[in-house]
Amino acid sequence: NLHPRASALRFVHQPSGFWGNMSGHTYSPGVKIGNWCEDRSLHEERVAKFLKEKESGSLSFLKTQSAISAATAPVDLLSMTPGTLCIGDRIQLRHDASNAALSTLEGEDNVDITATSVENVSPSLRNVFTVVAMDGAGEGEPVVYGGKVALRCMNAAGQSAYLASDRTGPHSRVAHFSGEQMVYLAGRDEEVAPAQCAWVIECHDASIRPESEGNSVPTDAAVIVRHSNSAECLSCLYEQRKKYFTTFGAEGEVTCTTRKAGSVMGEYVVKPENAWRFSAN
């Protein structure tokens, strides 16, 4: 009988380089190994698929270029009465301090449309709005201080939507960076603008605001654009360092928050973030 220790696992010493000799042959980088015919066929198939998608315009970068070209297509501004904002005018809403234009940023799902601000931009499809009456005024009639209007914008697909906002609440959406009341576009392809799309135009100068009620709103003059439902004013965060980095470049955040800087004769004075002007040329 063997000694109990003799049945234990024994390790046999192997000479140096033993496993290296068992590793197989080595090849130079230029030698094809494995099923290289199949690899070549797969490569040719990928190239053919790429060329087909390129011809059909379904490549991602071609879609992006097409979307940019469509959204930035030039649009002519329209002023029915020079110097006065009227129903039916096609205008740009520009921030008075930074000269940034209110623009639309359509999400990747083509459903959510966020309002942003873009500096040094010419009139195009994504930043030109049509003034729509919300108080029964007819096309061509002047917009007056205290009157309700909606701002309608078109997208590349020919769909319309209206500038909107909601009261801040537990279930309401907020701006991405500041957490303030969000500004977006709603009522897609609706003939009548929803209630959350009503805006009131007020005189920027607090000292003459009460007596200006009912007077025509001039173009290229500082105004306050106040949301009818929430009573908050449209605000451009032009000094905020955080920006939206999109296919169109860096764009600023737009919210609906009144920034008061005091009062004059009981009327509130707003900070530069709340001052806008309607540009028709």
CSV table of N, CA and C in Angstrom, one decimal, residues 150-235:
chain,number,residue,atom,x,y,z
A,150,ALA,N,-51.3,86.3,-28.8
A,150,ALA,CA,-50.5,85.0,-28.8
A,150,ALA,C,-49.5,85.2,-29.9
A,151,LEU,N,-48.4,84.5,-29.7
A,151,LEU,CA,-47.2,84.5,-30.6
A,151,LEU,C,-47.1,83.1,-31.2
A,152,ARG,N,-47.4,83.1,-32.6
A,152,ARG,CA,-47.3,81.8,-33.3
A,152,ARG,C,-46.1,81.6,-34.1
A,153,CYS,N,-45.5,80.5,-34.1
A,153,CYS,CA,-44.3,80.2,-34.8
A,153,CYS,C,-44.5,78.9,-35.6
A,154,MET,N,-43.8,78.8,-36.8
A,154,MET,CA,-43.9,77.6,-37.6
A,154,MET,C,-42.6,76.8,-37.6
A,155,ASN,N,-42.7,75.5,-37.8
A,155,ASN,CA,-41.5,74.7,-37.9
A,155,ASN,C,-41.3,74.3,-39.3
A,156,ALA,N,-40.2,73.5,-39.5
A,156,ALA,CA,-39.9,73.1,-40.9
A,156,ALA,C,-40.9,72.2,-41.6
A,157,ALA,N,-41.7,71.5,-40.8
A,157,ALA,CA,-42.7,70.6,-41.3
A,157,ALA,C,-44.0,71.4,-41.6
A,158,GLY,N,-44.0,72.7,-41.4
A,158,GLY,CA,-45.2,73.5,-41.6
A,158,GLY,C,-46.2,73.5,-40.5
A,159,GLN,N,-45.8,73.0,-39.3
A,159,GLN,CA,-46.7,72.9,-38.2
A,159,GLN,C,-46.6,74.2,-37.4
A,160,SER,N,-47.7,74.7,-36.8
A,160,SER,CA,-47.7,75.9,-36.0
A,160,SER,C,-47.8,75.6,-34.5
A,161,ALA,N,-47.2,76.4,-33.7
A,161,ALA,CA,-47.3,76.3,-32.3
A,161,ALA,C,-47.2,77.7,-31.7
A,162,TYR,N,-47.7,77.8,-30.4
A,162,TYR,CA,-47.8,79.1,-29.8
A,162,TYR,C,-46.9,79.2,-28.5
A,163,LEU,N,-46.3,80.4,-28.3
A,163,LEU,CA,-45.5,80.6,-27.1
A,163,LEU,C,-46.3,80.4,-25.9
A,164,ALA,N,-45.9,79.6,-24.9
A,164,ALA,CA,-46.7,79.3,-23.8
A,164,ALA,C,-45.9,79.2,-22.5
A,165,SER,N,-46.6,79.2,-21.4
A,165,SER,CA,-46.0,78.9,-20.1
A,165,SER,C,-47.1,78.4,-19.1
A,166,ASP,N,-46.7,77.9,-18.0
A,166,ASP,CA,-47.7,77.4,-17.0
A,166,ASP,C,-47.4,77.9,-15.6
A,167,ARG,N,-48.4,78.0,-14.8
A,167,ARG,CA,-48.1,78.3,-13.4
A,167,ARG,C,-47.2,77.3,-12.8
A,168,THR,N,-46.3,77.8,-11.9
A,168,THR,CA,-45.4,76.9,-11.2
A,168,THR,C,-46.2,76.1,-10.2
A,169,GLY,N,-46.0,74.8,-10.3
A,169,GLY,CA,-46.7,73.9,-9.3
A,169,GLY,C,-46.0,72.6,-9.2
A,170,PRO,N,-46.6,71.7,-8.4
A,170,PRO,CA,-45.9,70.4,-8.1
A,170,PRO,C,-45.7,69.6,-9.4
A,171,HIS,N,-46.6,69.7,-10.4
A,171,HIS,CA,-46.5,68.9,-11.6
A,171,HIS,C,-46.1,69.7,-12.8
A,172,SER,N,-45.8,70.9,-12.7
A,172,SER,CA,-45.4,71.7,-13.8
A,172,SER,C,-43.9,71.6,-14.1
A,173,ARG,N,-43.6,71.8,-15.4
A,173,ARG,CA,-42.2,71.7,-15.8
A,173,ARG,C,-41.5,73.0,-15.5
A,174,VAL,N,-40.2,72.9,-15.2
A,174,VAL,CA,-39.4,74.1,-14.9
A,174,VAL,C,-38.3,74.2,-15.9
A,175,ALA,N,-37.7,75.4,-15.9
A,175,ALA,CA,-36.5,75.6,-16.8
A,175,ALA,C,-35.4,74.7,-16.4
A,176,HIS,N,-34.6,74.3,-17.4
A,176,HIS,CA,-33.5,73.3,-17.2
A,176,HIS,C,-32.5,73.7,-16.2
A,177,PHE,N,-32.0,74.9,-16.4
A,177,PHE,CA,-30.8,75.4,-15.5
A,177,PHE,C,-31.3,76.2,-14.3
A,178,SER,N,-32.2,77.1,-14.5
A,178,SER,CA,-32.5,78.0,-13.3
A,178,SER,C,-33.6,77.4,-12.4
A,179,GLY,N,-34.4,76.5,-12.9
A,179,GLY,CA,-35.5,76.0,-12.2
A,179,GLY,C,-36.7,76.9,-12.1
A,180,GLU,N,-36.7,78.0,-12.9
A,180,GLU,CA,-37.8,78.9,-12.9
A,180,GLU,C,-38.9,78.5,-13.8
A,181,GLN,N,-40.0,79.2,-13.9
A,181,GLN,CA,-41.2,78.9,-14.7
A,181,GLN,C,-40.8,78.7,-16.1
A,182,MET,N,-41.1,77.6,-16.7
A,182,MET,CA,-40.6,77.3,-18.1
A,182,MET,C,-41.4,78.0,-19.2
A,183,VAL,N,-40.7,78.3,-20.3
A,183,VAL,CA,-41.4,78.9,-21.4
A,183,VAL,C,-41.2,77.9,-22.6
A,184,TYR,N,-42.3,77.5,-23.2
A,184,TYR,CA,-42.2,76.5,-24.3
A,184,TYR,C,-43.2,76.9,-25.4
A,185,LEU,N,-43.4,76.0,-26.3
A,185,LEU,CA,-44.5,76.2,-27.3
A,185,LEU,C,-45.5,75.1,-27.2
A,186,ALA,N,-46.8,75.5,-27.3
A,186,ALA,CA,-47.9,74.5,-27.2
A,186,ALA,C,-48.9,74.8,-28.2
A,187,GLY,N,-50.0,73.9,-28.2
A,187,GLY,CA,-51.1,74.1,-29.1
A,187,GLY,C,-50.7,73.8,-30.6
A,188,ARG,N,-49.9,72.8,-30.8
A,188,ARG,CA,-49.4,72.5,-32.1
A,188,ARG,C,-50.6,72.3,-33.1
A,189,ASP,N,-50.6,73.0,-34.2
A,189,ASP,CA,-51.6,72.9,-35.3
A,189,ASP,C,-53.0,73.2,-34.9
A,190,GLU,N,-53.1,73.9,-33.8
A,190,GLU,CA,-54.5,74.3,-33.3
A,190,GLU,C,-54.8,75.7,-33.9
A,191,GLU,N,-56.0,75.9,-34.4
A,191,GLU,CA,-56.4,77.1,-35.0
A,191,GLU,C,-56.5,78.2,-33.9
A,192,VAL,N,-57.0,77.8,-32.8
A,192,VAL,CA,-57.2,78.8,-31.6
A,192,VAL,C,-56.1,78.5,-30.6
A,193,ALA,N,-55.4,79.5,-30.2
A,193,ALA,CA,-54.4,79.3,-29.2
A,193,ALA,C,-54.9,78.9,-27.8
A,194,PRO,N,-54.4,78.0,-27.1
A,194,PRO,CA,-54.8,77.6,-25.8
A,194,PRO,C,-54.7,78.7,-24.8
A,195,ALA,N,-55.3,78.6,-23.6
A,195,ALA,CA,-55.3,79.7,-22.7
A,195,ALA,C,-53.9,80.0,-22.1
A,196,GLN,N,-53.1,79.0,-22.0
A,196,GLN,CA,-51.7,79.2,-21.5
A,196,GLN,C,-50.8,79.9,-22.5
A,197,CYS,N,-51.4,80.3,-23.7
A,197,CYS,CA,-50.6,81.0,-24.7
A,197,CYS,C,-50.9,82.4,-24.8
A,198,ALA,N,-51.7,83.0,-23.8
A,198,ALA,CA,-52.1,84.4,-23.8
A,198,ALA,C,-51.0,85.2,-23.1
A,199,TRP,N,-50.6,86.3,-23.8
A,199,TRP,CA,-49.6,87.2,-23.2
A,199,TRP,C,-50.2,88.7,-23.2
A,200,VAL,N,-49.9,89.4,-22.2
A,200,VAL,CA,-50.3,90.8,-22.1
A,200,VAL,C,-49.1,91.7,-22.3
A,201,ILE,N,-49.2,92.7,-23.2
A,201,ILE,CA,-48.1,93.7,-23.5
A,201,ILE,C,-48.3,94.9,-22.6
A,202,GLU,N,-47.3,95.2,-21.8
A,202,GLU,CA,-47.3,96.4,-20.9
A,202,GLU,C,-46.2,97.3,-21.2
A,203,CYS,N,-46.5,98.6,-20.9
A,203,CYS,CA,-45.4,99.6,-21.1
A,203,CYS,C,-44.3,99.4,-20.1
A,204,HIS,N,-43.1,99.5,-20.7
A,204,HIS,CA,-41.9,99.3,-19.8
A,204,HIS,C,-41.7,100.4,-18.8
A,205,ASP,N,-42.0,101.6,-19.2
A,205,ASP,CA,-41.8,102.8,-18.3
A,205,ASP,C,-42.9,102.8,-17.2
A,206,ALA,N,-42.6,102.5,-16.0
A,206,ALA,CA,-43.6,102.4,-14.9
A,206,ALA,C,-44.2,103.7,-14.6
A,207,SER,N,-43.6,104.8,-14.9
A,207,SER,CA,-44.2,106.1,-14.6
A,207,SER,C,-45.3,106.5,-15.5
A,208,ILE,N,-45.4,105.9,-16.7
A,208,ILE,CA,-46.5,106.2,-17.6
A,208,ILE,C,-47.4,105.0,-17.9
A,209,ARG,N,-47.1,103.9,-17.2
A,209,ARG,CA,-47.8,102.7,-17.5
A,209,ARG,C,-49.3,102.8,-17.3
A,210,PRO,N,-49.9,103.4,-16.3
A,210,PRO,CA,-51.3,103.4,-16.1
A,210,PRO,C,-52.0,104.2,-17.3
A,211,GLU,N,-51.5,105.3,-17.7
A,211,GLU,CA,-52.1,106.1,-18.7
A,211,GLU,C,-51.8,105.6,-20.1
A,212,SER,N,-50.9,104.6,-20.2
A,212,SER,CA,-50.6,104.1,-21.6
A,212,SER,C,-51.6,103.0,-21.9
A,213,GLU,N,-52.4,102.5,-21.0
A,213,GLU,CA,-53.3,101.4,-21.2
A,213,GLU,C,-54.3,101.8,-22.3
A,214,GLY,N,-54.4,101.0,-23.4
A,214,GLY,CA,-55.3,101.3,-24.5
A,214,GLY,C,-54.6,101.9,-25.7
A,215,ASN,N,-53.4,102.4,-25.5
A,215,ASN,CA,-52.6,103.0,-26.6
A,215,ASN,C,-52.0,102.0,-27.4
A,216,SER,N,-51.7,102.3,-28.6
A,216,SER,CA,-51.0,101.3,-29.6
A,216,SER,C,-49.6,101.0,-29.1
A,217,VAL,N,-49.2,99.8,-29.3
A,217,VAL,CA,-47.9,99.3,-28.9
A,217,VAL,C,-46.9,99.6,-30.1
A,218,PRO,N,-45.9,100.4,-29.8
A,218,PRO,CA,-45.0,100.7,-30.9
A,218,PRO,C,-44.0,99.6,-31.1
A,219,THR,N,-43.4,99.5,-32.3
A,219,THR,CA,-42.4,98.5,-32.6
A,219,THR,C,-41.0,99.2,-32.2
A,220,ASP,N,-40.1,98.3,-31.9
A,220,ASP,CA,-38.7,98.7,-31.6
A,220,ASP,C,-38.7,99.7,-30.4
A,221,ALA,N,-39.6,99.5,-29.4
A,221,ALA,CA,-39.6,100.2,-28.2
A,221,ALA,C,-39.7,99.2,-27.1
A,222,ALA,N,-39.0,99.4,-25.9
A,222,ALA,CA,-39.0,98.5,-24.8
A,222,ALA,C,-40.4,98.3,-24.3
A,223,VAL,N,-40.7,97.0,-24.1
A,223,VAL,CA,-42.0,96.6,-23.5
A,223,VAL,C,-41.8,95.5,-22.5
A,224,ILE,N,-42.9,95.2,-21.8
A,224,ILE,CA,-42.9,94.0,-20.9
A,224,ILE,C,-43.9,93.0,-21.5
A,225,VAL,N,-43.5,91.8,-21.6
A,225,VAL,CA,-44.4,90.7,-22.1
A,225,VAL,C,-44.8,89.9,-20.9
A,226,ARG,N,-46.0,90.0,-20.4
A,226,ARG,CA,-46.5,89.3,-19.2
A,226,ARG,C,-47.4,88.2,-19.5
A,227,HIS,N,-47.1,87.0,-18.9
A,227,HIS,CA,-48.0,85.9,-19.1
A,227,HIS,C,-49.3,86.1,-18.4
A,228,SER,N,-50.4,85.9,-19.1
A,228,SER,CA,-51.8,86.2,-18.6
A,228,SER,C,-52.2,85.3,-17.4
A,229,ASN,N,-51.9,84.0,-17.5
A,229,ASN,CA,-52.4,83.1,-16.5
A,229,ASN,C,-51.6,83.3,-15.2
A,230,SER,N,-50.3,83.4,-15.3
A,230,SER,CA,-49.4,83.4,-14.1
A,230,SER,C,-49.0,84.7,-13.6
A,231,ALA,N,-49.2,85.8,-14.5
A,231,ALA,CA,-48.9,87.2,-14.2
A,231,ALA,C,-47.4,87.3,-14.1
A,232,GLU,N,-46.6,86.4,-14.5
A,232,GLU,CA,-45.1,86.5,-14.5
A,232,GLU,C,-44.7,87.0,-15.9
A,233,CYS,N,-43.5,87.7,-15.9
A,233,CYS,CA,-43.0,88.4,-17.1
A,233,CYS,C,-42.0,87.5,-17.8
A,234,LEU,N,-42.0,87.6,-19.1
A,234,LEU,CA,-41.0,86.9,-19.9
A,234,LEU,C,-39.6,87.4,-19.6
A,235,SER,N,-38.7,86.5,-19.4
A,235,SER,CA,-37.4,86.9,-18.9
A,235,SER,C,-36.3,86.2,-19.7
